[in-house]
PDB file of C-alpha atoms in Angstrom:
ATOM      1  CA  GLU A1213     -39.321 -67.311  34.872  1.00  0.00           C
ATOM      2  CA  ALA A1214     -42.093 -69.756  35.707  1.00  0.00           C
ATOM      3  CA  PRO A1215     -43.170 -69.924  39.385  1.00  0.00           C
ATOM      4  CA  PHE A1216     -40.808 -72.088  41.496  1.00  0.00           C
ATOM      5  CA  GLY A1217     -38.702 -72.962  38.401  1.00  0.00           C
ATOM      6  CA  MET A1218     -41.482 -75.227  37.051  1.00  0.00           C
ATOM      7  CA  SER A1219     -42.051 -76.125  33.445  1.00  0.00           C
ATOM      8  CA  SER A1220     -44.894 -74.525  31.516  1.00  0.00           C
ATOM      9  CA  LEU A1221     -46.795 -77.821  31.579  1.00  0.00           C
ATOM     10  CA  GLU A1222     -46.482 -78.101  35.354  1.00  0.00           C
ATOM     11  CA  VAL A1223     -47.728 -74.525  35.775  1.00  0.00           C
ATOM     12  CA  LEU A1224     -50.695 -75.337  33.532  1.00  0.00           C
ATOM     13  CA  SER A1225     -51.454 -78.442  35.448  1.00  0.00           C
ATOM     14  CA  ILE A1226     -51.368 -76.679  38.873  1.00  0.00           C
ATOM     15  CA  PHE A1227     -53.451 -73.801  37.527  1.00  0.00           C
ATOM     16  CA  ASN A1228     -56.121 -76.162  36.127  1.00  0.00           C
ATOM     17  CA  GLY A1229     -56.115 -78.261  39.312  1.00  0.00           C
ATOM     18  CA  ASN A1230     -56.584 -75.241  41.609  1.00  0.00           C
ATOM     19  CA  PHE A1231     -59.268 -73.761  39.249  1.00  0.00           C
ATOM     20  CA  THR A1232     -61.158 -77.158  39.184  1.00  0.00           C
ATOM     21  CA  ASN A1233     -61.044 -77.244  43.006  1.00  0.00           C
ATOM     22  CA  ARG A1234     -62.295 -73.623  43.193  1.00  0.00           C
ATOM     23  CA  ASP A1235     -59.096 -72.598  44.952  1.00  0.00           C
ATOM     24  CA  TYR A1236     -59.028 -69.315  43.111  1.00  0.00           C
ATOM     25  CA  ASN A1237     -56.432 -67.561  45.324  1.00  0.00           C
ATOM     26  CA  SER A1238     -53.966 -70.399  44.712  1.00  0.00           C
ATOM     27  CA  ALA A1239     -54.752 -70.480  40.994  1.00  0.00           C
ATOM     28  CA  LEU A1240     -54.134 -66.754  40.529  1.00  0.00           C
ATOM     29  CA  PRO A1241     -50.272 -66.564  40.353  1.00  0.00           C
ATOM     30  CA  PHE A1242     -50.096 -69.607  38.058  1.00  0.00           C
ATOM     31  CA  GLY A1243     -52.800 -68.302  35.713  1.00  0.00           C
ATOM     32  CA  ARG A1244     -51.293 -64.841  35.650  1.00  0.00           C
ATOM     33  CA  TRP A1245     -47.965 -66.276  34.550  1.00  0.00           C
ATOM     34  CA  LEU A1246     -49.632 -68.388  31.841  1.00  0.00           C
ATOM     35  CA  LEU A1247     -51.310 -65.283  30.306  1.00  0.00           C
ATOM     36  CA  ILE A1248     -47.959 -63.518  30.159  1.00  0.00           C
ATOM     37  CA  ALA A1249     -45.804 -66.446  28.983  1.00  0.00           C
ATOM     38  CA  HIS A1250     -48.318 -68.225  26.794  1.00  0.00           C
ATOM     39  CA  PRO A1251     -51.058 -65.767  25.761  1.00  0.00           C
ATOM     40  CA  LYS A1252     -51.816 -67.838  22.606  1.00  0.00           C
ATOM     41  CA  THR A1253     -49.706 -70.954  22.240  1.00  0.00           C
ATOM     42  CA  MET A1254     -47.825 -73.606  24.272  1.00  0.00           C
ATOM     43  CA  GLU A1255     -46.064 -76.806  23.220  1.00  0.00           C
ATOM     44  CA  LEU A1256     -47.803 -79.783  24.811  1.00  0.00           C
ATOM     45  CA  PRO A1257     -46.786 -83.449  24.672  1.00  0.00           C
ATOM     46  CA  GLY A1258     -48.490 -85.849  22.249  1.00  0.00           C
ATOM     47  CA  ASN A1259     -51.430 -84.484  20.338  1.00  0.00           C
ATOM     48  CA  ALA A1260     -52.645 -82.292  23.217  1.00  0.00           C
ATOM     49  CA  THR A1261     -53.752 -78.780  22.252  1.00  0.00           C
ATOM     50  CA  TYR A1262     -53.345 -75.737  24.422  1.00  0.00           C
ATOM     51  CA  ARG A1263     -56.545 -73.694  24.590  1.00  0.00           C
ATOM     52  CA  ALA A1264     -55.297 -70.227  25.447  1.00  0.00           C
ATOM     53  CA  ASP A1265     -58.861 -68.818  25.252  1.00  0.00           C
ATOM     54  CA  ARG A1266     -59.912 -71.246  28.045  1.00  0.00           C
ATOM     55  CA  THR A1267     -57.072 -70.021  30.225  1.00  0.00           C
ATOM     56  CA  PHE A1268     -58.302 -66.408  29.697  1.00  0.00           C
ATOM     57  CA  SER A1269     -61.870 -67.475  30.411  1.00  0.00           C
ATOM     58  CA  ARG A1270     -60.771 -69.288  33.637  1.00  0.00           C
ATOM     59  CA  MET A1271     -58.673 -66.323  34.727  1.00  0.00           C
ATOM     60  CA  ILE A1272     -61.667 -63.995  34.254  1.00  0.00           C
ATOM     61  CA  THR A1273     -63.603 -66.375  36.551  1.00  0.00           C
ATOM     62  CA  VAL A1274     -60.638 -66.332  39.023  1.00  0.00           C
ATOM     63  CA  TYR A1275     -60.633 -62.512  39.220  1.00  0.00           C
ATOM     64  CA  ASP A1276     -64.439 -62.337  39.379  1.00  0.00           C
ATOM     65  CA  GLU A1277     -64.656 -64.912  42.163  1.00  0.00           C
ATOM     66  CA  ILE A1278     -61.826 -63.342  44.213  1.00  0.00           C
ATOM     67  CA  SER A1279     -63.561 -59.930  43.825  1.00  0.00           C
ATOM     68  CA  LYS A1280     -66.662 -61.312  45.553  1.00  0.00           C
ATOM     69  CA  GLN A1281     -64.557 -62.286  48.630  1.00  0.00           C
ATOM     70  CA  GLN A1282     -63.315 -58.697  49.108  1.00  0.00           C
ATOM     71  CA  SER A1283     -64.813 -56.507  51.771  1.00  0.00           C
ATOM     72  CA  ASP A1284     -62.575 -53.573  50.754  1.00  0.00           C
ATOM     73  CA  PRO A1285     -64.279 -51.844  47.819  1.00  0.00           C
ATOM     74  CA  VAL A1286     -60.889 -50.730  46.343  1.00  0.00           C
ATOM     75  CA  LEU A1287     -59.596 -54.325  46.230  1.00  0.00           C
ATOM     76  CA  ARG A1288     -62.909 -55.564  44.859  1.00  0.00           C
ATOM     77  CA  GLU A1289     -62.743 -52.989  42.082  1.00  0.00           C
ATOM     78  CA  ALA A1290     -59.122 -53.911  41.291  1.00  0.00           C
ATOM     79  CA  TYR A1291     -60.002 -57.495  40.713  1.00  0.00           C
ATOM     80  CA  ILE A1292     -63.025 -56.594  38.622  1.00  0.00           C
ATOM     81  CA  ASP A1293     -60.803 -54.235  36.565  1.00  0.00           C
ATOM     82  CA  SER A1294     -58.448 -57.133  35.941  1.00  0.00           C
ATOM     83  CA  ALA A1295     -61.234 -59.353  34.680  1.00  0.00           C
ATOM     84  CA  HIS A1296     -62.508 -56.452  32.524  1.00  0.00           C
ATOM     85  CA  ALA A1297     -59.027 -55.982  31.015  1.00  0.00           C
ATOM     86  CA  LEU A1298     -58.809 -59.695  30.112  1.00  0.00           C
ATOM     87  CA  PHE A1299     -62.056 -59.534  28.110  1.00  0.00           C
ATOM     88  CA  LYS A1300     -60.643 -56.606  26.121  1.00  0.00           C
ATOM     89  CA  GLN A1301     -57.340 -58.441  25.650  1.00  0.00           C
ATOM     90  CA  VAL A1302     -58.988 -61.588  24.296  1.00  0.00           C
ATOM     91  CA  LEU A1303     -61.077 -59.583  21.770  1.00  0.00           C
ATOM     92  CA  GLU A1304     -57.892 -57.701  20.660  1.00  0.00           C
ATOM     93  CA  ILE A1305     -55.453 -60.588  20.225  1.00  0.00           C
ATOM     94  CA  PHE A1306     -57.607 -63.472  18.968  1.00  0.00           C
ATOM     95  CA  ASP A1307     -59.131 -63.532  15.505  1.00  0.00           C
ATOM     96  CA  GLU A1308     -62.323 -65.208  14.164  1.00  0.00           C
ATOM     97  CA  ASN A1309     -60.480 -68.452  13.471  1.00  0.00           C
ATOM     98  CA  GLU A1310     -59.131 -68.747  17.049  1.00  0.00           C
ATOM     99  CA  ILE A1311     -62.164 -68.027  19.160  1.00  0.00           C
ATOM    100  CA  ASP A1312     -65.970 -67.748  18.861  1.00  0.00           C
ATOM    101  CA  ARG A1313     -66.043 -63.956  18.794  1.00  0.00           C
ATOM    102  CA  TYR A1314     -69.838 -63.893  19.070  1.00  0.00           C
ATOM    103  CA  ARG A1315     -69.767 -65.896  22.311  1.00  0.00           C
ATOM    104  CA  TRP A1316     -66.862 -63.901  23.738  1.00  0.00           C
ATOM    105  CA  THR A1317     -68.554 -60.608  22.987  1.00  0.00           C
ATOM    106  CA  PHE A1318     -71.828 -61.954  24.484  1.00  0.00           C
ATOM    107  CA  ASP A1319     -69.993 -63.056  27.629  1.00  0.00           C
ATOM    108  CA  TYR A1320     -68.302 -59.680  27.828  1.00  0.00           C
ATOM    109  CA  GLY A1321     -71.676 -57.903  27.608  1.00  0.00           C
ATOM    110  CA  ARG A1322     -73.093 -60.210  30.356  1.00  0.00           C
ATOM    111  CA  PHE A1323     -70.044 -59.497  32.523  1.00  0.00           C
ATOM    112  CA  LEU A1324     -70.441 -55.743  32.130  1.00  0.00           C
ATOM    113  CA  GLN A1325     -74.158 -55.930  32.775  1.00  0.00           C
ATOM    114  CA  THR A1326     -73.608 -57.610  36.171  1.00  0.00           C
ATOM    115  CA  GLN A1327     -70.696 -55.358  37.404  1.00  0.00           C
ATOM    116  CA  ARG A1328     -72.140 -52.405  39.286  1.00  0.00           C
ATOM    117  CA  ASP A1329     -68.576 -51.272  40.188  1.00  0.00           C
ATOM    118  CA  ILE A1330     -67.913 -50.379  36.516  1.00  0.00           C
ATOM    119  CA  ASP A1331     -69.113 -46.892  35.632  1.00  0.00           C
ATOM    120  CA  ASN A1332     -71.947 -46.843  33.097  1.00  0.00           C
ATOM    121  CA  ASN A1333     -71.859 -50.682  33.074  1.00  0.00           C
ATOM    122  CA  GLU A1334     -75.310 -51.193  31.544  1.00  0.00           C
ATOM    123  CA  MET A1335     -74.756 -48.883  28.594  1.00  0.00           C
ATOM    124  CA  LEU A1336     -71.328 -50.542  27.997  1.00  0.00           C
ATOM    125  CA  ALA A1337     -73.097 -53.862  28.034  1.00  0.00           C
ATOM    126  CA  ALA A1338     -75.641 -52.563  25.502  1.00  0.00           C
ATOM    127  CA  GLU A1339     -72.748 -51.509  23.229  1.00  0.00           C
ATOM    128  CA  GLN A1340     -71.369 -55.069  23.242  1.00  0.00           C
ATOM    129  CA  TYR A1341     -74.850 -56.463  22.468  1.00  0.00           C
ATOM    130  CA  MET A1342     -75.094 -53.950  19.592  1.00  0.00           C
ATOM    131  CA  LYS A1343     -71.884 -55.399  18.128  1.00  0.00           C
ATOM    132  CA  LEU A1344     -73.637 -58.799  18.178  1.00  0.00           C
ATOM    133  CA  TYR A1345     -76.633 -57.272  16.544  1.00  0.00           C
ATOM    134  CA  GLU A1346     -74.448 -55.926  13.718  1.00  0.00           C
ATOM    135  CA  LYS A1347     -72.816 -59.358  13.359  1.00  0.00           C
ATOM    136  CA  ASP A1348     -76.037 -61.465  13.369  1.00  0.00           C
ATOM    137  CA  SER A1349     -79.178 -59.361  13.913  1.00  0.00           C
ATOM    138  CA  GLU A1350     -81.712 -62.113  13.798  1.00  0.00           C
ATOM    139  CA  ARG A1351     -79.829 -64.236  16.349  1.00  0.00           C
ATOM    140  CA  LEU A1352     -79.611 -61.400  18.802  1.00  0.00           C
ATOM    141  CA  VAL A1353     -83.246 -60.298  18.374  1.00  0.00           C
ATOM    142  CA  THR A1354     -84.523 -63.874  19.028  1.00  0.00           C
ATOM    143  CA  GLU A1355     -81.936 -64.794  21.766  1.00  0.00           C
ATOM    144  CA  ALA A1356     -83.601 -65.424  25.184  1.00  0.00           C
ATOM    145  CA  ASN A1357     -87.054 -64.438  23.899  1.00  0.00           C
ATOM    146  CA  GLY A1358     -85.744 -60.984  22.872  1.00  0.00           C
ATOM    147  CA  TYR A1359     -84.229 -60.103  26.249  1.00  0.00           C
ATOM    148  CA  TYR A1360     -81.060 -58.624  24.767  1.00  0.00           C
ATOM    149  CA  ILE A1361     -82.647 -56.455  22.116  1.00  0.00           C
ATOM    150  CA  GLN A1362     -85.127 -55.230  24.719  1.00  0.00           C
ATOM    151  CA  PHE A1363     -82.211 -54.407  26.974  1.00  0.00           C
ATOM    152  CA  ILE A1364     -80.544 -52.363  24.234  1.00  0.00           C
ATOM    153  CA  VAL A1365     -83.741 -50.418  23.517  1.00  0.00           C
ATOM    154  CA  ASP A1366     -84.298 -49.833  27.255  1.00  0.00           C
ATOM    155  CA  GLN A1367     -80.691 -48.481  27.551  1.00  0.00           C
ATOM    156  CA  PHE A1368     -81.149 -46.195  24.518  1.00  0.00           C
ATOM    157  CA  ILE A1369     -84.258 -44.691  26.135  1.00  0.00           C
ATOM    158  CA  ARG A1370     -82.644 -44.348  29.560  1.00  0.00           C
ATOM    159  CA  ASN A1371     -79.687 -42.569  27.942  1.00  0.00           C
ATOM    160  CA  GLU A1372     -81.872 -40.162  25.986  1.00  0.00           C
ATOM    161  CA  MET A1373     -81.171 -41.812  22.636  1.00  0.00           C
ATOM    162  CA  ARG A1374     -84.808 -41.670  21.666  1.00  0.00           C
ATOM    163  CA  GLU A1375     -84.292 -41.659  17.828  1.00  0.00           C
ATOM    164  CA  GLU A1376     -81.930 -44.627  18.036  1.00  0.00           C
ATOM    165  CA  ALA A1377     -84.451 -46.577  20.100  1.00  0.00           C
ATOM    166  CA  ILE A1378     -87.293 -45.857  17.695  1.00  0.00           C
ATOM    167  CA  ALA A1379     -85.182 -46.785  14.655  1.00  0.00           C
ATOM    168  CA  LEU A1380     -83.968 -50.055  16.279  1.00  0.00           C
ATOM    169  CA  MET A1381     -87.501 -51.088  17.177  1.00  0.00           C
ATOM    170  CA  ALA A1382     -88.700 -50.397  13.595  1.00  0.00           C
ATOM    171  CA  GLU A1383     -85.801 -52.285  12.124  1.00  0.00           C
ATOM    172  CA  THR A1384     -86.171 -55.395  14.323  1.00  0.00           C
ATOM    173  CA  GLU A1385     -89.939 -55.677  14.386  1.00  0.00           C
ATOM    174  CA  PRO A1386     -90.161 -58.103  11.447  1.00  0.00           C
ATOM    175  CA  VAL A1387     -88.187 -60.834  13.242  1.00  0.00           C
ATOM    176  CA  ALA A1388     -89.163 -59.990  16.851  1.00  0.00           C
ATOM    177  CA  GLY A1389     -91.163 -62.451  18.886  1.00  0.00           C
ATOM    178  CA  PRO A1390     -94.423 -61.660  20.775  1.00  0.00           C
ATOM    179  CA  GLU A1391     -92.688 -60.746  24.039  1.00  0.00           C
ATOM    180  CA  THR A1392     -90.502 -58.221  22.245  1.00  0.00           C
ATOM    181  CA  LEU A1393     -93.392 -56.776  20.238  1.00  0.00           C
ATOM    182  CA  GLU A1394     -95.346 -56.286  23.440  1.00  0.00           C
ATOM    183  CA  PHE A1395     -92.322 -54.586  25.015  1.00  0.00           C
ATOM    184  CA  TYR A1396     -91.970 -52.334  21.943  1.00  0.00           C
ATOM    185  CA  SER A1397     -95.603 -51.313  22.209  1.00  0.00           C
ATOM    186  CA  ARG A1398     -95.130 -50.331  25.828  1.00  0.00           C
ATOM    187  CA  MET A1399     -91.950 -48.376  25.011  1.00  0.00           C
ATOM    188  CA  ARG A1400     -93.627 -46.536  22.160  1.00  0.00           C
ATOM    189  CA  ASP A1401     -96.571 -45.602  24.381  1.00  0.00           C
ATOM    190  CA  ARG A1402     -94.073 -44.224  26.911  1.00  0.00           C
ATOM    191  CA  LEU A1403     -91.974 -42.380  24.286  1.00  0.00           C
ATOM    192  CA  PHE A1404     -94.915 -40.776  22.500  1.00  0.00           C
ATOM    193  CA  SER A1405     -96.935 -39.893  25.579  1.00  0.00           C
ATOM    194  CA  ASN A1406     -93.927 -38.133  27.041  1.00  0.00           C
ATOM    195  CA  PRO A1407     -93.485 -34.635  25.623  1.00  0.00           C
TER     196      PRO A1407
END
């Protein structure tokens, strides 16, 4: 049952209106219903197209923004967990033809990287960035002047994955920019001067 006996279109309209006005608490029940009732498709009048991935993206923002309003750490963590679960759900239910998987995986990595309430968040973010590396290595190595490949190498070193870090640096050196090469040089100095 849709909230207040509304049609799907009315629910979508109210959700989008509340989201646009940054009234995240009011948007929450409508968005939650949309994800359950219309996780991928919805009939819209005329030639309008329902973008289910946009609804997921907006609900991730809703949960993230509401989490920032919570003073109770348990509540904050619950909202962050909900956003986290939605990222996983999107990557499970949508295929390459329905979403830009590179962008979604990238956004998931960025989300994990910024969420201190998620255990081992930085290494989990590095795992998502590694998926992007496997999909399009040159793009990831050059993205943001090499920030993300440097982040992965740094996480490998911090998590005592020395061999993986050395292998990744060697593999990416041919396409790495000057900032990344300088970073690699510093990391190698650290690795090889440390017994």
